[in-house]
CSV table of C-alpha atoms in Angstrom, one decimal:
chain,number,residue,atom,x,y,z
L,480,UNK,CA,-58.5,11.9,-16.9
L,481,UNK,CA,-56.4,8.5,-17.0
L,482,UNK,CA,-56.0,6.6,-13.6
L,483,UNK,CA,-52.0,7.0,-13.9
L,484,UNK,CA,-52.0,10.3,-13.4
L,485,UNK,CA,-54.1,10.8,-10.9
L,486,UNK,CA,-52.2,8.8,-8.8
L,487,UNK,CA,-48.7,10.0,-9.8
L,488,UNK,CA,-50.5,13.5,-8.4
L,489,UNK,CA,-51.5,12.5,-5.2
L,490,UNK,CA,-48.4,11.0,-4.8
L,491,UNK,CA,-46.5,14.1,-5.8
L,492,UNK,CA,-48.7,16.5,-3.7
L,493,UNK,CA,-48.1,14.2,-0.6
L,494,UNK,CA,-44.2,13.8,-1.3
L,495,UNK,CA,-43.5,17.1,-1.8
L,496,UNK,CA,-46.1,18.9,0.6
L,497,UNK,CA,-47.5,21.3,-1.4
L,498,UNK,CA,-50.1,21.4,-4.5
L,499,UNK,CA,-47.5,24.2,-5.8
L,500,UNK,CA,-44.5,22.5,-5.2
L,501,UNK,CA,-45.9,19.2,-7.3
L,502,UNK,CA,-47.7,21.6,-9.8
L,503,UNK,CA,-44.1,23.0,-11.0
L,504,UNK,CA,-42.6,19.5,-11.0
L,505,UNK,CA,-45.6,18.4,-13.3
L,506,UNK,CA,-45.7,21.9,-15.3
L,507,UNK,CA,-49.1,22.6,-14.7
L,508,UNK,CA,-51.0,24.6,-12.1
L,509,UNK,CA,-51.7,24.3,-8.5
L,510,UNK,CA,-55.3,24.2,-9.0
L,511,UNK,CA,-55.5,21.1,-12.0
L,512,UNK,CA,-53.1,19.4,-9.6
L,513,UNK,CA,-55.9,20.1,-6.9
L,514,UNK,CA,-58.5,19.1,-9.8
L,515,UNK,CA,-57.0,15.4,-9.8
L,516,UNK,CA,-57.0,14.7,-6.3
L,517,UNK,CA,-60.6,15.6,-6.4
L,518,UNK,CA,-61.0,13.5,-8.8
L,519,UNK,CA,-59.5,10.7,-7.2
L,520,UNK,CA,-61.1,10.8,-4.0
L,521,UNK,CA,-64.7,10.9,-6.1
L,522,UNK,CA,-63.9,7.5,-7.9
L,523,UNK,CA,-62.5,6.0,-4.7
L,524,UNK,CA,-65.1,7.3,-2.3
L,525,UNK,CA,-62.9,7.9,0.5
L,526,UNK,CA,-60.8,11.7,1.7
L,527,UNK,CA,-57.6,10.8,0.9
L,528,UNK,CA,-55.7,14.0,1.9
L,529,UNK,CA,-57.1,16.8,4.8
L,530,UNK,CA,-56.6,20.4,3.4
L,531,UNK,CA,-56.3,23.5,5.0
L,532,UNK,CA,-54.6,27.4,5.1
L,533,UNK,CA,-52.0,25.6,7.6
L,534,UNK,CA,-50.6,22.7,5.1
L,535,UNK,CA,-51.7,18.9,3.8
L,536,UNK,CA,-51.9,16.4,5.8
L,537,UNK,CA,-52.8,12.6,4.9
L,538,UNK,CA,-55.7,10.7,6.2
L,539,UNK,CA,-55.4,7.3,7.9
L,540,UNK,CA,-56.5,6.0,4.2
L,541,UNK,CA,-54.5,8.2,2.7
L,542,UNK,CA,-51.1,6.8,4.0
L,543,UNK,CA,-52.7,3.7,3.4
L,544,UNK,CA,-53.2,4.4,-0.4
L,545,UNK,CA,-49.8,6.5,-0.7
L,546,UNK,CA,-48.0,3.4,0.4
L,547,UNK,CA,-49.7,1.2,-2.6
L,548,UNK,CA,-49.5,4.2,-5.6
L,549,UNK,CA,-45.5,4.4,-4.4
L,550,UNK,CA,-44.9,0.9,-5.3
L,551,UNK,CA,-46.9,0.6,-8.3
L,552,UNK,CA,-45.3,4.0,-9.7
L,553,UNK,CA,-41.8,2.0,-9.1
L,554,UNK,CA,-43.0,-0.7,-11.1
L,555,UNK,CA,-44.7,1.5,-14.2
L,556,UNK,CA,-41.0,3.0,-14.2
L,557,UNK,CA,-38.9,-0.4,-14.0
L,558,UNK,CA,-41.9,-1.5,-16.8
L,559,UNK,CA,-40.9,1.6,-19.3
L,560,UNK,CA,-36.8,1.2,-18.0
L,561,UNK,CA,-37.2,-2.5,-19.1
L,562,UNK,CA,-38.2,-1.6,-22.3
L,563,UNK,CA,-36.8,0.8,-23.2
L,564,UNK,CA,-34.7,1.4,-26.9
L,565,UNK,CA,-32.5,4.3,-26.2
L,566,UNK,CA,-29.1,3.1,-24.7
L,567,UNK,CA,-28.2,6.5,-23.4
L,568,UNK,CA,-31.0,6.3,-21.0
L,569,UNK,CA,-28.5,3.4,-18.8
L,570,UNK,CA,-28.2,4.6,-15.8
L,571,UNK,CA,-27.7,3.7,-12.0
L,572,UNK,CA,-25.4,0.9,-10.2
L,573,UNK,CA,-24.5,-2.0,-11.7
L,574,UNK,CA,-22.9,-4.6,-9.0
L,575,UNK,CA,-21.4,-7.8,-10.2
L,576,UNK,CA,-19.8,-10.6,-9.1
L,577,UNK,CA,-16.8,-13.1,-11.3
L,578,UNK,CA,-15.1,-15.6,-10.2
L,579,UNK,CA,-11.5,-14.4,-9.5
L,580,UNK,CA,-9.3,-15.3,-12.8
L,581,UNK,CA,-12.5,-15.1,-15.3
L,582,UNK,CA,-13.1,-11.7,-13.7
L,583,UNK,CA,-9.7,-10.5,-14.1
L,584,UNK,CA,-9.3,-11.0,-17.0
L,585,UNK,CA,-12.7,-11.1,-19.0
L,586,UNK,CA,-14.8,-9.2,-17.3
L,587,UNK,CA,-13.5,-6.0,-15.2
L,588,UNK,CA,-11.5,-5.2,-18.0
L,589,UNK,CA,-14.4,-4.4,-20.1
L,590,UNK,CA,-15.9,-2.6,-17.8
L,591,UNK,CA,-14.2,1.4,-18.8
L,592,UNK,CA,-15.1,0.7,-22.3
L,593,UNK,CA,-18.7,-0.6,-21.7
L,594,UNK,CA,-19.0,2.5,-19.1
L,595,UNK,CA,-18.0,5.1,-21.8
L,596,UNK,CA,-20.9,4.1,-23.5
L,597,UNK,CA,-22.8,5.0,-20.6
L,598,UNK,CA,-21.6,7.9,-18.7
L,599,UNK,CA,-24.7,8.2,-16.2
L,600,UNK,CA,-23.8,4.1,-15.0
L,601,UNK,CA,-21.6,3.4,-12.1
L,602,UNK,CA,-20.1,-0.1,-12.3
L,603,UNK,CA,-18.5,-2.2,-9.1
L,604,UNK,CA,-16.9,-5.7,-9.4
L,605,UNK,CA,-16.4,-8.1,-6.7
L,606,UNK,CA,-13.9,-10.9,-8.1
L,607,UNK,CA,-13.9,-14.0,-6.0
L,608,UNK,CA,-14.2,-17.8,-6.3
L,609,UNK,CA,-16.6,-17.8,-3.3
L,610,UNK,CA,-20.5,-18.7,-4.1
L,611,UNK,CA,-22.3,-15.4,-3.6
L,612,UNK,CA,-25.7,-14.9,-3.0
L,613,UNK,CA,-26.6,-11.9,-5.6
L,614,UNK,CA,-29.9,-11.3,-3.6
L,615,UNK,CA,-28.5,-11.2,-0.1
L,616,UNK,CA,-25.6,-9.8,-1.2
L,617,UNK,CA,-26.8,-7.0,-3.4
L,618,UNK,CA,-25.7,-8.1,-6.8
L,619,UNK,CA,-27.1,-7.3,-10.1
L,620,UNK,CA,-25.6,-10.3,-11.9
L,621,UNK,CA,-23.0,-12.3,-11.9
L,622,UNK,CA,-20.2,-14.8,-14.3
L,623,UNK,CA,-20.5,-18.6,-13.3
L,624,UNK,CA,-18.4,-21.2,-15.6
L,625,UNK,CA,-20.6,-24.6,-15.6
L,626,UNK,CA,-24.3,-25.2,-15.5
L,627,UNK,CA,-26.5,-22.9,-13.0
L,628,UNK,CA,-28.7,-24.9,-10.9
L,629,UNK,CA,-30.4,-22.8,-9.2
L,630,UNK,CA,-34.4,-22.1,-10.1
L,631,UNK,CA,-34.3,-19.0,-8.3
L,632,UNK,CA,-31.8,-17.6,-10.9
L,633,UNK,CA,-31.5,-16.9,-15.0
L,634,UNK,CA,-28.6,-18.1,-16.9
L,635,UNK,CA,-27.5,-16.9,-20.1
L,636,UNK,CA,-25.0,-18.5,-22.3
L,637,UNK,CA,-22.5,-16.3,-23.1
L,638,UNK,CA,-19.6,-18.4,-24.8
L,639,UNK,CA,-19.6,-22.7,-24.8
L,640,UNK,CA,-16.6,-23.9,-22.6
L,641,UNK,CA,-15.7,-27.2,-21.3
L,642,UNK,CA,-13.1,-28.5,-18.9
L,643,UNK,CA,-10.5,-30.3,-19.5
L,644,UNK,CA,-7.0,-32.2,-18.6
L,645,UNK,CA,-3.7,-30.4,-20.1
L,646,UNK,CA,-0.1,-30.8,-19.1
L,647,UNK,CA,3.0,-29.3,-20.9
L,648,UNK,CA,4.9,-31.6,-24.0
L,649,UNK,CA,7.6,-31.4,-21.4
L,650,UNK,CA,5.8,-33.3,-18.5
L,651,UNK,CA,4.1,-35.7,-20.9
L,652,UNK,CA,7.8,-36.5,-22.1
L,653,UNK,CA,8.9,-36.9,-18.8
L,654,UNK,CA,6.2,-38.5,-17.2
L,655,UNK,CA,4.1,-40.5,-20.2
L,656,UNK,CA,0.6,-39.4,-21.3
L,657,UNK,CA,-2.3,-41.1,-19.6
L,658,UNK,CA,-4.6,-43.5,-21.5
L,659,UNK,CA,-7.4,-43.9,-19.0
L,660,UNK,CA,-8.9,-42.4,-16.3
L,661,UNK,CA,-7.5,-44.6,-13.5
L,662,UNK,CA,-3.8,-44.0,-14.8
L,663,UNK,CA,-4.3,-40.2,-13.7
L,664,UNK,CA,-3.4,-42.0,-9.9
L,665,UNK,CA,0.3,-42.6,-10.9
L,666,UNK,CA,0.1,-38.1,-12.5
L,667,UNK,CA,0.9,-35.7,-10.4
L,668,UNK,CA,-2.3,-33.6,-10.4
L,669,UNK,CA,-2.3,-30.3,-9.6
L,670,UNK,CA,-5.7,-29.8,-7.2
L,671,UNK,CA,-8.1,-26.7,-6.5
L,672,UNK,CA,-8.6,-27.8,-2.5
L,673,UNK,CA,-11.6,-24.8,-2.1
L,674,UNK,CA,-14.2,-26.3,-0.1
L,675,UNK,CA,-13.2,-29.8,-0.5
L,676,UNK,CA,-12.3,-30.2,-4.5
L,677,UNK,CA,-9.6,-32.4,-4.0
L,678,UNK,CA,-11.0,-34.7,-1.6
L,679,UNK,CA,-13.8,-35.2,-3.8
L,680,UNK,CA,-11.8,-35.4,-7.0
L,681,UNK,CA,-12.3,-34.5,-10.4
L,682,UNK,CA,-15.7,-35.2,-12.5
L,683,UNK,CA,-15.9,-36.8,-16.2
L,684,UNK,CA,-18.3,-38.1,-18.3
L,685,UNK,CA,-17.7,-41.8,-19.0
L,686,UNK,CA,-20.6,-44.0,-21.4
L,687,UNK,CA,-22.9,-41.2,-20.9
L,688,UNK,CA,-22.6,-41.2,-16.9
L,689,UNK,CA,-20.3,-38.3,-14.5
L,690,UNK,CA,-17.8,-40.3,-12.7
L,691,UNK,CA,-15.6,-38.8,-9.9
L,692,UNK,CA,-11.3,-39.7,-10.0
L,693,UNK,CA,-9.7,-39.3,-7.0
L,694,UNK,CA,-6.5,-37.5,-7.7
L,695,UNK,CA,-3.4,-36.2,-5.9
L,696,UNK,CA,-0.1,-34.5,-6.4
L,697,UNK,CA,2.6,-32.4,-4.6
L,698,UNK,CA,0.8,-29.1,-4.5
L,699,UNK,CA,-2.9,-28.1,-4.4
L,700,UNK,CA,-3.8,-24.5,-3.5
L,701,UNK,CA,-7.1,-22.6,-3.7
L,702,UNK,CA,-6.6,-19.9,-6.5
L,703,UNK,CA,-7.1,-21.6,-9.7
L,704,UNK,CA,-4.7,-18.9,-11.4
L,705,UNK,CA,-1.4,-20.0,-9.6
L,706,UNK,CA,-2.7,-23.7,-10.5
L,707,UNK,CA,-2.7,-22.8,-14.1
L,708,UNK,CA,1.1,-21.4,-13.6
L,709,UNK,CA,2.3,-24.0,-12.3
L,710,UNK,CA,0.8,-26.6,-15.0
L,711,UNK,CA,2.2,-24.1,-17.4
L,712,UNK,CA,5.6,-24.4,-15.9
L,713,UNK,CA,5.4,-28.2,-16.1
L,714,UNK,CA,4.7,-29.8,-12.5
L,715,UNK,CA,2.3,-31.7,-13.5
L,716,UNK,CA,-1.3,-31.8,-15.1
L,717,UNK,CA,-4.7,-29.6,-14.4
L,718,UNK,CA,-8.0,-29.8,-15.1
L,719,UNK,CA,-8.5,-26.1,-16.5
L,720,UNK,CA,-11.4,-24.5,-18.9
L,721,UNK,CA,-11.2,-24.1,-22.6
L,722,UNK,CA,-11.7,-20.4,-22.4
L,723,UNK,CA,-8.3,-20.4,-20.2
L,724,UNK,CA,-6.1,-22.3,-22.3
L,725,UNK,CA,-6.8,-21.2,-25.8
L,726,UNK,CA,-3.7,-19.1,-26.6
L,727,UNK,CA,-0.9,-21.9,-25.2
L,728,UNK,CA,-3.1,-24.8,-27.0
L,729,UNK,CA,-2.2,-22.5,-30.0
L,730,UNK,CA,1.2,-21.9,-29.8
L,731,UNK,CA,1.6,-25.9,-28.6
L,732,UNK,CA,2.6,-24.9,-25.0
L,733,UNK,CA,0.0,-27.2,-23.6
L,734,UNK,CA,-1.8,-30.3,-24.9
L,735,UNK,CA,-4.9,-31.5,-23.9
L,736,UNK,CA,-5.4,-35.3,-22.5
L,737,UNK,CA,-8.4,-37.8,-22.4
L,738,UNK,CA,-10.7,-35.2,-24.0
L,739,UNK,CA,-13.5,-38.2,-24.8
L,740,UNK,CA,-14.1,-37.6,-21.1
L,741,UNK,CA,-14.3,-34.0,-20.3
L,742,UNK,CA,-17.7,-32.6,-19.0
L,743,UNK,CA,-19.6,-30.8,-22.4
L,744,UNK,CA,-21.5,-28.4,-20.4
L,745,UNK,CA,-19.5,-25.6,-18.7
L,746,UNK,CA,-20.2,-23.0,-20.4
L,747,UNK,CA,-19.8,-19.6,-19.4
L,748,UNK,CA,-23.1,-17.8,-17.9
L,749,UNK,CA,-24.5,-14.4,-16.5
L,750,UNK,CA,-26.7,-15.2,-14.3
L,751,UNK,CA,-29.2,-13.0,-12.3
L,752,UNK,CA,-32.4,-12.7,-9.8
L,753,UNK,CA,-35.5,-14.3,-11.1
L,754,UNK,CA,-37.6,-10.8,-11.9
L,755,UNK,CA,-41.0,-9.5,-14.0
L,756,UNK,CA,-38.6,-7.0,-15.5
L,757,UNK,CA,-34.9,-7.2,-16.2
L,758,UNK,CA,-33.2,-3.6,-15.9
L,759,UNK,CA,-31.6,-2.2,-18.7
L,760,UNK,CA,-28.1,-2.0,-17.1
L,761,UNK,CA,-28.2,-5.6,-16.5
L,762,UNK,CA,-29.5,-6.5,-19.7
L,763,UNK,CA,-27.1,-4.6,-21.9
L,764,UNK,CA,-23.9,-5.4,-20.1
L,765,UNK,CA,-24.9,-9.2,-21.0
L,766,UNK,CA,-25.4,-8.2,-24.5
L,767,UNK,CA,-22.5,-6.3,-24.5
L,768,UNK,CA,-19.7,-9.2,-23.4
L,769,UNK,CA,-21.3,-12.0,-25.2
L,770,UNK,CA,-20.5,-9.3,-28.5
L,771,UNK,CA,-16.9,-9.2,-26.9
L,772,UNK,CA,-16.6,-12.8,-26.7
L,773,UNK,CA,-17.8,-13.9,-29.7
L,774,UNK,CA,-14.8,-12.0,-31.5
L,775,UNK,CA,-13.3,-14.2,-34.0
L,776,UNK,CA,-9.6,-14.8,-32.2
L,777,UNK,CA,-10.9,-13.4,-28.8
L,778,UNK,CA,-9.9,-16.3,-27.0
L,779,UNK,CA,-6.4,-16.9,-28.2
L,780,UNK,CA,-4.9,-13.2,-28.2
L,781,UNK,CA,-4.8,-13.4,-32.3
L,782,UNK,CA,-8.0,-11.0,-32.9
């Protein structure tokens, strides 16, 4: 008799009271079920469970063991839901976090169609532009643009993105294009002023090396989405992502400026809790938008 199923029998028996009860749920009889707990208590040398006409009751070792065969009975089943080939066994929670615009647009959307696939799989999106913690705060995974830092997590490429300046042709006609970095001062520049972005200005990459321009302009605000309307409308020039822009770049609605300096690495990422074994929920919803991103004509509306 294997070691597995011993255990998975004590720990039935003790769940569910009864050697009857955990006999039916294993589709065997009362008496093999009594067999392996026999048999477990010989190899360990220790009464784990007290029986009698009037019920079961566990000994001081026994809760002691109970406690240890629950948690490695979890982790055998995360092991086989890890890896695991049948889609249609998906099932659960999945919690995740997007930044407020990105979500919007690219993520909670495909959440119905990626859900029909899985009928059993309940999906919840918080979309915000606040840092969250996905271990303290209950999150599976989550969408960051730009490098993840943070060794406690795993980032996964999902599409290559990089920001960048853009104004409208009008504004530039108005206003002049800017050459270098410092002539950005005499630009109105429209700012994201969450947690101190303006103050601390925007970051390129000049002779191999990030540099920080101060910038300023007539309106700042701390949802990146009205920023983006207002550049589009022609007050002045943003510093947006590629994956934003895409469609008005291709209909020549916005042009991009001093791209030599923009920042290469921002891609976009899923990111999620450092763990032995990825769940399959997590792990196919990652798959299953970086197959919807890399659409030919995804990002600029022609696909």
């Amino acid at each position: 008799m294997d070691r597995y199923t011993e255990v998975r029998s004590f720990a039935l028996v003790a769940e569910h009271g009864s050697f009857a009860a955990a006999a039916l749920i294993e589709g065997v009889t009362p008496v093999i079920m009594g067999r392996r707990l026999d048999a477990l208590e010989k190899r360990l040398g220790v009464k784990l469970m007290h029986r009698s006409t009037r019920g079961l009751k566990l000994t001081d070792l026994g809760e002691q063991f109970l406690e240890g065969a629950m948690a490695l009975l979890k982790e055998f089943d995360k092991i086989e839901s890890s890896i695991t080939a049948d889609r249609n066994t998906v099932r659960g929670h999945l919690v995740v976090s997007a930044p407020a615009a990105f979500g919007r647009k690219h993520v909670a959307p495909h959440g119905p169609a990626f859900q029909k696939r899985f009928p059993e799989l309940k999906i919840s999106f918080n979309l915000t532009d606040s840092v969250v913690d996905l271990v303290r705060d209950g999150y599976d995974m989550a969408l960051r643009i730009g490098t993840v830092t943070d060794p406690n997590y795993v980032a996964v490429n999902l599409y290559p993105n990089r920001r960048v300046l853009c104004a409208t042709p009008d504004y530039l006609e108005r206003n002049g294009a800017p050459q270098t970095l410092e002539e950005l001062s005499q630009h109105n520049c429209l700012a994201f002023n969450l947690m101190g972005g303006q103050q601390r200005g925007w970051t390129f990459l000049r002779d191999g090396k990030p540099i920080a321009i101060r910038v300023s302009g007539n309106l700042d605000c701390n949802d990146g989405e009205l920023l983006f309307d207002w550049v589009k409308q022609g007050l002045g020039i943003g510093w947006r992502s590629t994956w934003e822009i895409q469609a008005e770049l291709k209909r020549r609605e916005l042009v991009t400026l001093l791209d030599e300096y923009a920042i290469p690495a921002y891609d976009i990422q899923a990111i999620y809790p450092q763990q032995r074994f990825l769940p399959a929920k997590v792990r196919f919803f990652i798959d299953y938008l970086k197959e919807v991103y890399n659409q030919p004509g995804y990002w600029d509306g022609s696909r």
